[in-house]
Coordinates of C-alpha atoms and ligand atoms in Angstrom, one line a residue:
M1 CA -114.1 -67.6 38.7
A2 CA -109.9 -67.9 39.5
I3 CA -108.3 -64.6 38.7
P4 CA -105.7 -63.7 35.6
S5 CA -103.2 -63.1 37.5
G6 CA -98.8 -63.1 36.2
A7 CA -99.1 -62.3 32.6
R8 CA -95.0 -62.4 31.8
F9 CA -93.2 -58.9 30.3
R10 CA -89.2 -57.4 29.3
V11 CA -87.6 -54.5 29.5
G12 CA -84.6 -55.3 27.4
G13 CA -82.7 -58.1 30.2
V14 CA -85.3 -57.3 32.5
H15 CA -88.0 -59.8 33.1
F16 CA -91.1 -58.9 35.0
A17 CA -94.5 -60.0 35.9
V18 CA -97.9 -58.2 36.2
V19 CA -99.2 -60.0 40.2
N20 CA -103.3 -59.1 40.3
D21 CA -104.8 -58.1 44.0
G22 CA -108.2 -58.4 42.0
T23 CA -110.4 -55.6 41.6
Y24 CA -111.4 -52.6 43.4
W25 CA -114.8 -50.7 42.6
Y26 CA -114.0 -46.4 43.2
D27 CA -116.1 -44.6 42.5
A28 CA -116.4 -42.9 38.8
G29 CA -116.7 -38.7 39.2
A30 CA -114.4 -38.5 41.9
I31 CA -112.1 -40.0 39.6
F32 CA -112.9 -38.0 36.0
G33 CA -112.8 -35.0 38.0
V34 CA -113.7 -31.7 36.5
V35 CA -114.2 -33.8 32.9
P36 CA -119.2 -34.0 33.0
R37 CA -120.1 -37.1 33.4
V38 CA -121.8 -36.8 29.6
M39 CA -117.9 -37.2 28.0
W40 CA -116.9 -39.6 30.2
E41 CA -119.3 -41.6 30.0
R42 CA -118.3 -43.0 26.8
V43 CA -114.8 -44.1 27.6
Q44 CA -117.0 -46.0 31.1
P45 CA -119.3 -47.0 30.3
E46 CA -119.1 -50.0 32.9
L47 CA -120.7 -48.1 35.8
D48 CA -122.1 -49.9 39.3
D49 CA -125.5 -49.7 40.9
R50 CA -123.7 -47.1 43.1
Y51 CA -121.1 -44.6 40.7
R52 CA -118.4 -47.2 40.8
M53 CA -116.4 -48.1 39.0
P54 CA -113.3 -51.0 38.1
L55 CA -109.9 -50.5 38.7
G56 CA -107.5 -53.2 38.2
L57 CA -104.4 -53.2 40.7
N58 CA -102.2 -54.2 39.1
C59 CA -98.2 -54.2 41.0
I60 CA -95.4 -56.4 40.0
L61 CA -93.3 -58.6 40.6
L62 CA -89.1 -59.2 39.4
R63 CA -86.2 -59.5 40.0
S64 CA -83.0 -57.8 39.3
R65 CA -79.4 -58.2 39.7
G66 CA -79.9 -60.8 42.3
Q67 CA -83.2 -58.8 44.6
T68 CA -86.8 -60.0 44.1
V69 CA -88.7 -57.1 44.1
L70 CA -92.6 -56.0 44.0
I71 CA -94.2 -52.3 43.9
E72 CA -97.1 -51.8 44.7
T73 CA -99.1 -54.1 46.9
G74 CA -102.5 -53.5 46.0
V75 CA -105.7 -53.6 49.0
G76 CA -104.6 -55.4 51.2
G77 CA -106.3 -58.2 53.1
K78 CA -106.6 -56.7 56.1
K79 CA -110.2 -56.1 58.1
G80 CA -111.8 -53.6 57.1
D81 CA -109.1 -53.7 53.7
R82 CA -111.8 -53.6 51.0
D83 CA -114.8 -52.7 52.8
N84 CA -114.6 -49.8 50.2
A85 CA -114.5 -52.6 47.2
S86 CA -117.4 -54.3 45.4
P87 CA -118.2 -58.6 47.1
A88 CA -116.7 -59.8 43.9
S89 CA -113.4 -59.2 44.1
E90 CA -110.6 -60.7 47.3
G91 CA -107.4 -59.0 48.0
T92 CA -105.0 -62.2 45.8
L93 CA -101.5 -60.5 46.0
L94 CA -100.3 -63.0 48.2
T95 CA -102.0 -66.2 46.3
S96 CA -100.7 -64.2 42.6
L97 CA -97.5 -64.3 44.3
A98 CA -97.7 -67.6 45.4
A99 CA -99.0 -68.9 42.2
L100 CA -95.1 -67.3 40.8
G101 CA -93.2 -69.4 43.6
V102 CA -92.7 -66.4 45.8
A103 CA -93.3 -66.7 49.9
P104 CA -93.5 -63.0 51.5
A105 CA -90.1 -63.9 53.1
D106 CA -89.1 -64.2 49.7
V107 CA -89.3 -60.4 48.5
D108 CA -86.3 -58.1 49.3
V109 CA -87.8 -55.0 48.3
V110 CA -91.6 -53.4 48.5
V111 CA -91.9 -50.3 46.5
N112 CA -94.4 -48.3 46.8
S113 CA -95.5 -44.9 44.9
H114 CA -97.1 -43.3 47.0
L115 CA -99.6 -44.5 50.1
H116 CA -103.3 -44.1 49.5
A117 CA -104.8 -47.3 51.4
D118 CA -105.4 -49.6 47.3
H119 CA -101.2 -48.9 46.6
C120 CA -100.2 -50.0 50.0
G121 CA -102.3 -52.0 51.8
W122 CA -99.9 -55.2 51.8
N123 CA -97.2 -54.0 53.2
T124 CA -99.3 -55.1 56.5
S125 CA -101.3 -57.8 58.0
E126 CA -102.7 -59.5 60.6
A127 CA -100.5 -61.7 62.7
A128 CA -101.1 -63.9 65.8
G129 CA -103.8 -62.2 68.1
G130 CA -104.7 -59.3 65.6
L131 CA -101.1 -57.9 65.4
L132 CA -100.0 -55.6 61.8
A133 CA -96.9 -56.8 60.5
P134 CA -94.8 -57.0 57.3
T135 CA -95.9 -58.8 55.2
F136 CA -92.8 -59.5 53.6
P137 CA -90.9 -59.3 56.7
N138 CA -87.1 -59.2 55.2
A139 CA -88.3 -56.2 52.7
R140 CA -87.5 -52.9 52.5
Y141 CA -89.8 -50.8 51.1
V142 CA -88.8 -47.8 50.3
I143 CA -91.0 -45.1 49.5
N144 CA -89.7 -41.0 49.2
A145 CA -89.9 -39.2 51.9
Q146 CA -92.1 -35.9 52.3
E147 CA -95.1 -39.2 50.9
W148 CA -94.5 -41.0 54.6
E149 CA -94.0 -37.8 55.8
D150 CA -97.8 -37.1 54.5
A151 CA -99.1 -39.7 55.2
T152 CA -98.3 -39.6 58.6
H153 CA -99.0 -35.4 59.0
P154 CA -102.8 -36.5 57.0
N155 CA -104.6 -33.3 56.7
E156 CA -109.0 -32.9 56.3
R157 CA -108.8 -34.3 52.9
T158 CA -106.3 -36.7 52.8
R159 CA -106.7 -38.9 56.4
A160 CA -109.2 -41.2 54.5
T161 CA -106.7 -42.5 52.5
Y162 CA -104.0 -42.3 54.5
L163 CA -104.3 -45.3 56.9
E164 CA -102.9 -45.8 60.0
R165 CA -102.8 -49.4 59.2
N166 CA -101.1 -49.6 55.5
L167 CA -98.7 -47.6 57.9
G168 CA -97.3 -48.5 61.5
A169 CA -96.1 -52.1 61.7
I170 CA -93.5 -50.7 58.9
A171 CA -91.8 -47.4 59.7
D172 CA -88.4 -50.1 61.4
H173 CA -88.8 -51.3 57.3
L174 CA -87.9 -48.2 56.4
E175 CA -85.8 -46.4 53.1
L176 CA -87.3 -43.2 52.7
V177 CA -85.8 -41.6 50.1
T178 CA -85.5 -37.6 49.1
G179 CA -84.9 -37.3 45.2
E180 CA -84.5 -40.4 43.3
R181 CA -82.9 -43.6 43.8
P182 CA -81.6 -46.4 41.8
I183 CA -82.7 -50.0 44.2
T184 CA -80.3 -51.3 41.3
D185 CA -78.1 -50.3 38.2
E186 CA -81.7 -51.8 36.2
I187 CA -84.5 -50.3 38.9
V188 CA -85.0 -46.3 40.0
F189 CA -87.1 -44.5 42.3
V190 CA -87.4 -41.8 40.3
P191 CA -90.5 -38.7 42.0
A192 CA -93.1 -38.1 40.0
R193 CA -94.8 -35.1 41.8
G194 CA -98.8 -34.0 41.5
H195 CA -101.2 -36.7 42.0
T196 CA -99.3 -36.6 46.6
E197 CA -96.2 -34.8 46.4
G198 CA -94.3 -37.7 47.2
H199 CA -96.0 -39.2 45.2
S200 CA -93.0 -42.4 42.7
T201 CA -92.4 -43.6 39.3
V202 CA -89.9 -46.9 39.3
V203 CA -88.0 -46.4 35.4
I204 CA -86.8 -49.7 33.8
R205 CA -83.7 -49.2 32.3
S206 CA -81.8 -53.1 30.4
G207 CA -79.6 -51.3 27.4
R208 CA -81.9 -49.1 25.1
E209 CA -85.2 -49.4 26.2
W210 CA -86.8 -48.8 29.3
G211 CA -90.3 -49.3 30.8
V212 CA -92.5 -46.9 33.4
Y213 CA -94.6 -48.8 36.3
L214 CA -96.9 -45.5 36.0
G215 CA -98.3 -45.6 40.0
D216 CA -101.2 -42.7 40.2
L217 CA -100.8 -40.9 36.7
A218 CA -104.0 -42.1 36.2
Q219 CA -106.6 -44.3 37.3
H220 CA -108.5 -44.2 33.3
R221 CA -106.4 -44.7 29.9
A222 CA -108.8 -41.6 28.9
Q223 CA -106.8 -39.6 31.3
L224 CA -103.4 -40.9 30.7
E225 CA -104.2 -39.9 26.2
R226 CA -106.0 -36.7 27.2
T227 CA -103.8 -33.9 28.9
A228 CA -106.5 -31.9 30.4
W229 CA -108.0 -34.4 31.5
V230 CA -106.8 -34.9 35.1
S231 CA -107.9 -37.0 38.2
G232 CA -110.1 -35.5 40.8
L233 CA -107.6 -37.1 43.5
D234 CA -105.1 -35.3 42.2
I235 CA -103.7 -33.5 45.4
L236 CA -101.2 -30.7 42.8
P237 CA -103.4 -31.3 40.0
L238 CA -102.4 -28.5 37.6
V239 CA -98.1 -30.5 38.5
S240 CA -99.9 -34.0 37.8
M241 CA -100.9 -32.7 34.4
E242 CA -97.3 -31.3 34.1
T243 CA -95.9 -34.3 34.5
K244 CA -97.6 -36.7 32.8
K245 CA -97.5 -34.0 29.8
R246 CA -93.4 -34.6 30.1
L247 CA -93.3 -39.0 30.6
M248 CA -95.7 -39.2 27.6
E249 CA -93.8 -37.7 25.9
E250 CA -90.9 -39.4 26.6
C251 CA -92.5 -42.2 26.6
I252 CA -93.3 -42.1 22.6
E253 CA -90.2 -40.8 21.9
A254 CA -88.8 -43.9 23.4
Q255 CA -91.4 -46.2 22.5
A256 CA -91.5 -47.4 26.0
L257 CA -93.6 -50.1 28.2
M258 CA -95.9 -48.9 30.4
I259 CA -96.8 -50.7 32.9
F260 CA -100.7 -48.8 34.4
C261 CA -101.2 -50.2 37.9
H262 CA -105.0 -49.6 38.1
G263 CA -105.7 -50.0 34.2
P264 CA -107.2 -53.5 33.3
Y265 CA -105.2 -56.6 33.6
P266 CA -102.6 -56.1 33.2
G267 CA -102.2 -52.8 32.3
V268 CA -99.4 -53.7 29.9
G269 CA -98.6 -51.0 27.1
R270 CA -97.5 -48.2 24.5
M271 CA -98.6 -45.0 24.0
A272 CA -98.4 -44.2 20.3
R273 CA -99.6 -41.0 18.3
T274 CA -101.9 -40.5 17.1
G275 CA -101.7 -36.3 15.6
E276 CA -101.0 -33.4 16.8
G277 CA -101.4 -33.2 20.2
F278 CA -103.2 -36.8 20.7
R279 CA -101.8 -40.4 21.3
R280 CA -103.3 -43.1 22.5
W281 CA -102.5 -46.0 24.0
V282 CA -101.6 -49.6 22.8
D283 CA -101.6 -52.8 24.5
E284 CA -98.7 -54.8 24.8
P285 CA -99.8 -58.7 24.6
P286 CA -98.3 -60.7 26.8
L287 CA -94.7 -62.6 26.2
G288 CA -96.3 -65.6 28.4
E289 CA -99.4 -66.3 31.2
G290 CA -98.1 -66.9 35.0
A291 CA -100.9 -69.1 37.0
Ligands
LIG301 ZN1 -104.7 -45.7 43.3

């Protein structure tokens, strides 16, 4: 079955396509954290026989000021990368890009919201002889400096997801960032602490419109809608909650377009206020479908 990919959207004059790296199945209890199962299974009834739920792997391809920019690189396709995923899921990022006419060598900038293994798997690929190499040989990889430090010095809690195989081969291709950093004058890399210390979002601004790539601000839309539903995967859960609360208010105020990494493909929508303290995700229809 062909994996859908290439849905097109725009923020002002910036057009982008959602490129899909397939589906990732992950333990639902870990995602919902302290929220009791009797509450979360109403919003996530679909589980496999190992209590895993499907997560989208929505990466973004955009062109801005002559630069070809890829936001996030999914789970990847190297040996071991998809061992935790459902067997039905393939790593489709490169074929999704190819369907849009983009070869790995065409990408100028890769941005990782953070370095958990489901966000940077295609940073590297197996080259001749089984050695690992950057998948995007001409790209600079934009990463938060604190995130790089934490990923390359993991502790007992974090080492299961900060994998050397996604990191070592890009060491000479890094642009490490502290604070906010414009990628072009339309795209800004912005810290959004909580999921990890160095977790970041990507803000797209054009004219009076803006949009934001949320990274792992949440893994399920119910967590975006409910302030207190904080992921069990967050390293700093209370910071994550405050970051999310502030950003969701800003998104409602500006009617910003949100791109949700782990939402069902294509994971693009806006947040609507439905009452005092209540909000609801609304899917955005694509301008068109790609390949
Ligand atoms: Zn994730």
